mmCIF file of C-alpha atoms and ligand atoms in Angstrom:
data_model
loop_
_atom_site.group_PDB
_atom_site.id
_atom_site.type_symbol
_atom_site.label_atom_id
_atom_site.label_comp_id
_atom_site.label_asym_id
_atom_site.label_seq_id
_atom_site.Cartn_x
_atom_site.Cartn_y
_atom_site.Cartn_z
ATOM 1 C CA MET A 1464 97.845 79.331 77.936
ATOM 2 C CA GLU A 1465 98.363 79.192 80.832
ATOM 3 C CA VAL A 1466 101.973 78.310 83.691
ATOM 4 C CA LYS A 1467 102.165 77.900 87.196
ATOM 5 C CA THR A 1468 106.765 78.772 88.089
ATOM 6 C CA LEU A 1469 107.658 78.403 91.532
ATOM 7 C CA SER A 1470 110.447 80.980 91.529
ATOM 8 C CA PRO A 1471 111.712 84.226 90.008
ATOM 9 C CA GLN A 1472 113.412 82.420 87.638
ATOM 10 C CA GLN A 1473 110.992 80.334 86.482
ATOM 11 C CA THR A 1474 109.048 83.394 85.499
ATOM 12 C CA ILE A 1475 112.281 84.868 83.428
ATOM 13 C CA ASN A 1476 112.137 81.292 81.100
ATOM 14 C CA PHE A 1477 108.889 81.044 80.855
ATOM 15 C CA ALA A 1478 109.360 84.254 79.113
ATOM 16 C CA LYS A 1479 112.040 83.962 77.289
ATOM 17 C CA GLU A 1480 110.788 80.356 75.520
ATOM 18 C CA PHE A 1481 107.641 83.064 74.584
ATOM 19 C CA ALA A 1482 109.289 85.171 73.728
ATOM 20 C CA HIS A 1483 110.521 83.700 70.564
ATOM 21 C CA THR A 1484 106.795 83.618 69.365
ATOM 22 C CA LEU A 1485 106.307 87.196 69.211
ATOM 23 C CA LYS A 1486 106.806 89.319 66.108
ATOM 24 C CA PRO A 1487 107.323 93.408 64.908
ATOM 25 C CA GLY A 1488 103.848 94.916 65.880
ATOM 26 C CA ASP A 1489 103.002 93.300 68.717
ATOM 27 C CA VAL A 1490 101.502 95.203 72.117
ATOM 28 C CA LEU A 1491 101.587 92.889 75.070
ATOM 29 C CA ALA A 1492 98.973 94.120 77.478
ATOM 30 C CA LEU A 1493 100.230 92.948 81.627
ATOM 31 C CA PHE A 1494 98.200 92.336 84.304
ATOM 32 C CA GLY A 1495 98.418 92.105 87.920
ATOM 33 C CA ASP A 1496 98.325 93.609 90.962
ATOM 34 C CA LEU A 1497 102.461 95.854 92.133
ATOM 35 C CA GLY A 1498 104.144 92.509 93.370
ATOM 36 C CA ALA A 1499 102.573 90.052 90.653
ATOM 37 C CA GLY A 1500 105.804 90.154 88.831
ATOM 38 C CA LYS A 1501 105.505 91.970 85.250
ATOM 39 C CA THR A 1502 108.931 93.664 85.423
ATOM 40 C CA VAL A 1503 110.361 89.844 86.678
ATOM 41 C CA PHE A 1504 107.965 89.051 83.449
ATOM 42 C CA VAL A 1505 109.969 91.745 80.822
ATOM 43 C CA LYS A 1506 113.465 90.837 81.808
ATOM 44 C CA GLY A 1507 112.906 87.972 80.689
ATOM 45 C CA LEU A 1508 111.191 88.526 77.873
ATOM 46 C CA VAL A 1509 113.408 91.167 76.847
ATOM 47 C CA ALA A 1510 116.639 88.529 77.118
ATOM 48 C CA GLY A 1511 114.983 86.216 75.079
ATOM 49 C CA LEU A 1512 114.468 89.302 72.482
ATOM 50 C CA GLY A 1513 118.247 88.730 72.307
ATOM 51 C CA ILE A 1514 118.360 92.259 74.198
ATOM 52 C CA LYS A 1515 121.732 92.855 76.490
ATOM 53 C CA GLN A 1516 120.965 95.718 78.032
ATOM 54 C CA LYS A 1517 119.623 95.645 81.663
ATOM 55 C CA VAL A 1518 115.430 95.254 82.591
ATOM 56 C CA THR A 1519 114.634 98.213 85.506
ATOM 57 C CA SER A 1520 111.118 99.601 85.567
ATOM 58 C CA PRO A 1521 109.911 102.902 84.319
ATOM 59 C CA THR A 1522 108.194 103.867 87.397
ATOM 60 C CA PHE A 1523 109.245 107.010 87.419
ATOM 61 C CA VAL A 1524 109.072 106.936 84.007
ATOM 62 C CA PHE A 1525 106.507 105.945 81.221
ATOM 63 C CA CYS A 1526 108.445 104.708 79.078
ATOM 64 C CA LYS A 1527 111.942 102.809 79.240
ATOM 65 C CA ILE A 1528 113.260 101.650 75.078
ATOM 66 C CA TYR A 1529 115.443 98.653 74.741
ATOM 67 C CA ARG A 1530 116.421 97.234 71.515
ATOM 68 C CA ASN A 1531 119.079 96.264 69.136
ATOM 69 C CA ASP A 1532 120.518 96.551 66.161
ATOM 70 C CA ASN A 1533 117.465 94.044 64.629
ATOM 71 C CA LEU A 1534 114.205 95.371 67.022
ATOM 72 C CA THR A 1535 112.857 98.087 70.004
ATOM 73 C CA VAL A 1536 111.417 97.032 72.902
ATOM 74 C CA TYR A 1537 108.897 99.427 74.084
ATOM 75 C CA HIS A 1538 108.370 98.857 78.370
ATOM 76 C CA ILE A 1539 105.766 100.421 80.002
ATOM 77 C CA ASP A 1540 104.100 101.394 82.504
ATOM 78 C CA LEU A 1541 100.968 102.941 83.973
ATOM 79 C CA TYR A 1542 100.789 102.819 87.271
ATOM 80 C CA ARG A 1543 101.905 106.574 88.172
ATOM 81 C CA GLY A 1544 98.671 107.771 85.671
ATOM 82 C CA GLU A 1545 95.936 109.157 87.166
ATOM 83 C CA LYS A 1546 93.449 109.450 84.838
ATOM 84 C CA ILE A 1547 92.964 108.504 81.259
ATOM 85 C CA SER A 1548 93.967 112.145 79.779
ATOM 86 C CA ASP A 1549 97.361 110.896 81.388
ATOM 87 C CA PHE A 1550 97.645 108.727 79.002
ATOM 88 C CA THR A 1551 96.612 109.202 76.337
ATOM 89 C CA GLN A 1552 98.881 112.613 75.809
ATOM 90 C CA LEU A 1553 101.435 110.151 75.975
ATOM 91 C CA GLY A 1554 101.524 109.406 71.994
ATOM 92 C CA LEU A 1555 101.285 105.265 72.633
ATOM 93 C CA ASP A 1556 98.938 104.922 69.258
ATOM 94 C CA GLU A 1557 102.632 106.178 68.143
ATOM 95 C CA ILE A 1558 104.299 103.788 69.331
ATOM 96 C CA PHE A 1559 101.531 101.018 68.305
ATOM 97 C CA ALA A 1560 101.160 101.231 65.418
ATOM 98 C CA GLU A 1561 105.716 100.662 64.681
ATOM 99 C CA ASP A 1562 107.629 98.365 63.678
ATOM 100 C CA ALA A 1563 107.783 97.462 67.064
ATOM 101 C CA ILE A 1564 107.761 94.830 70.322
ATOM 102 C CA THR A 1565 106.011 97.290 73.515
ATOM 103 C CA VAL A 1566 105.211 95.855 76.916
ATOM 104 C CA ILE A 1567 102.963 97.999 78.257
ATOM 105 C CA GLU A 1568 102.329 97.326 83.059
ATOM 106 C CA TRP A 1569 99.337 98.410 84.482
ATOM 107 C CA SER A 1570 97.019 97.644 81.106
ATOM 108 C CA GLU A 1571 93.874 97.724 83.155
ATOM 109 C CA ARG A 1572 94.578 101.705 82.770
ATOM 110 C CA LEU A 1573 94.233 102.109 79.556
ATOM 111 C CA LYS A 1574 90.815 100.114 79.504
ATOM 112 C CA ASP A 1575 89.447 101.107 76.054
ATOM 113 C CA LYS A 1576 92.678 102.667 74.588
ATOM 114 C CA LEU A 1577 94.723 99.611 75.054
ATOM 115 C CA PRO A 1578 95.073 98.491 70.980
ATOM 116 C CA LYS A 1579 91.801 95.081 70.209
ATOM 117 C CA LYS A 1580 95.083 93.919 68.639
ATOM 118 C CA ARG A 1581 97.259 92.466 71.670
ATOM 119 C CA ILE A 1582 98.683 89.533 73.890
ATOM 120 C CA ASP A 1583 97.386 90.080 76.928
ATOM 121 C CA ILE A 1584 99.202 88.552 79.735
ATOM 122 C CA ASN A 1585 97.475 87.949 83.826
ATOM 123 C CA ILE A 1586 100.230 86.948 86.458
ATOM 124 C CA GLU A 1587 98.661 86.430 89.114
ATOM 125 C CA LYS A 1588 100.577 86.142 92.559
ATOM 126 C CA ILE A 1589 98.989 81.943 94.851
ATOM 127 C CA ASP A 1590 101.635 82.362 97.560
ATOM 128 C CA GLU A 1591 105.167 83.869 98.428
ATOM 129 C CA LYS A 1592 106.422 82.305 94.993
ATOM 130 C CA THR A 1593 103.502 80.606 92.482
ATOM 131 C CA ARG A 1594 102.085 82.571 90.351
ATOM 132 C CA LYS A 1595 99.872 81.867 88.082
ATOM 133 C CA ILE A 1596 100.419 83.589 84.273
ATOM 134 C CA SER A 1597 97.556 83.157 81.783
ATOM 135 C CA ILE A 1598 98.269 84.918 77.987
ATOM 136 C CA GLU A 1599 95.222 85.526 75.676
ATOM 137 C CA LYS A 1600 95.780 86.693 72.266
ATOM 138 C CA HIS A 1601 93.489 89.040 70.980
HETATM 139 P P1 ADP B 2396 104.996 94.224 89.648
HETATM 140 O O1 ADP B 2396 106.208 94.859 88.095
HETATM 141 O O2 ADP B 2396 104.636 93.103 89.049
HETATM 142 O O3 ADP B 2396 105.106 95.238 90.258
HETATM 143 P P2 ADP B 2396 107.995 93.022 89.919
HETATM 144 O O4 ADP B 2396 108.467 91.857 89.126
HETATM 145 O O5 ADP B 2396 108.710 94.715 90.313
HETATM 146 O O6 ADP B 2396 106.186 92.889 90.646
HETATM 147 O O7 ADP B 2396 107.549 92.288 91.410
HETATM 148 C C1 ADP B 2396 107.252 90.519 91.880
HETATM 149 C C2 ADP B 2396 108.920 90.334 92.911
HETATM 150 O O8 ADP B 2396 107.829 88.896 93.104
HETATM 151 C C3 ADP B 2396 110.277 89.954 93.043
HETATM 152 O O9 ADP B 2396 110.346 90.412 94.358
HETATM 153 C C4 ADP B 2396 110.483 88.572 92.983
HETATM 154 O O10 ADP B 2396 111.563 87.944 93.388
HETATM 155 C C5 ADP B 2396 109.070 88.223 93.215
HETATM 156 N N1 ADP B 2396 108.777 86.470 93.146
HETATM 157 C C6 ADP B 2396 108.966 85.643 93.339
HETATM 158 N N2 ADP B 2396 108.241 84.712 92.855
HETATM 159 C C7 ADP B 2396 107.874 84.965 91.599
HETATM 160 C C8 ADP B 2396 107.471 84.360 90.479
HETATM 161 N N3 ADP B 2396 107.628 83.192 90.563
HETATM 162 N N4 ADP B 2396 107.904 84.632 89.598
HETATM 163 C C9 ADP B 2396 107.530 86.859 89.882
HETATM 164 N N5 ADP B 2396 108.379 87.142 90.573
HETATM 165 C C10 ADP B 2396 108.255 86.453 92.279
HETATM 166 MG MG1 MG B 2397 106.645 96.207 87.647
#
């Protein structure tokens, strides 16, 4: 699936709708450069899942947790790691195995440690306000 959005709000609205297709256990791998809109997408996603907490970039921690009575969302950001061993020590496999929804920024850094069963979301900056969002289920 592929869409173009013309503003941050459109990306949020799209992610809100997309959230309705998710189920507990899903792992979403986000790809895209700095400023592509990964965190904006997660904001919409978390809101669409019916969680009221404010989403902020977890750049200074590896993981933030958002939840309501029914669902937990792990929001992981691997921007700050360098070596693959920085990530393998985080216990991510335990998180992936949980009945939560896990969304990962800078997924490319996990390389072959990404779970095979996942949803890839690539966000590409076309110009100042335009983004191409491509989604592929594996
Ligand atoms: P990332 O997490 O990928 O580094 P952010 O989501 O933090 O990026 O930031 C994306 C930036 O791009 C924000 O400043 C946002 O306002 C801006 N932006 C402009 N147009 C869009 C769009 N169509 N979708 C998402 N973000 C957009
Ligand atoms: Mg981000």
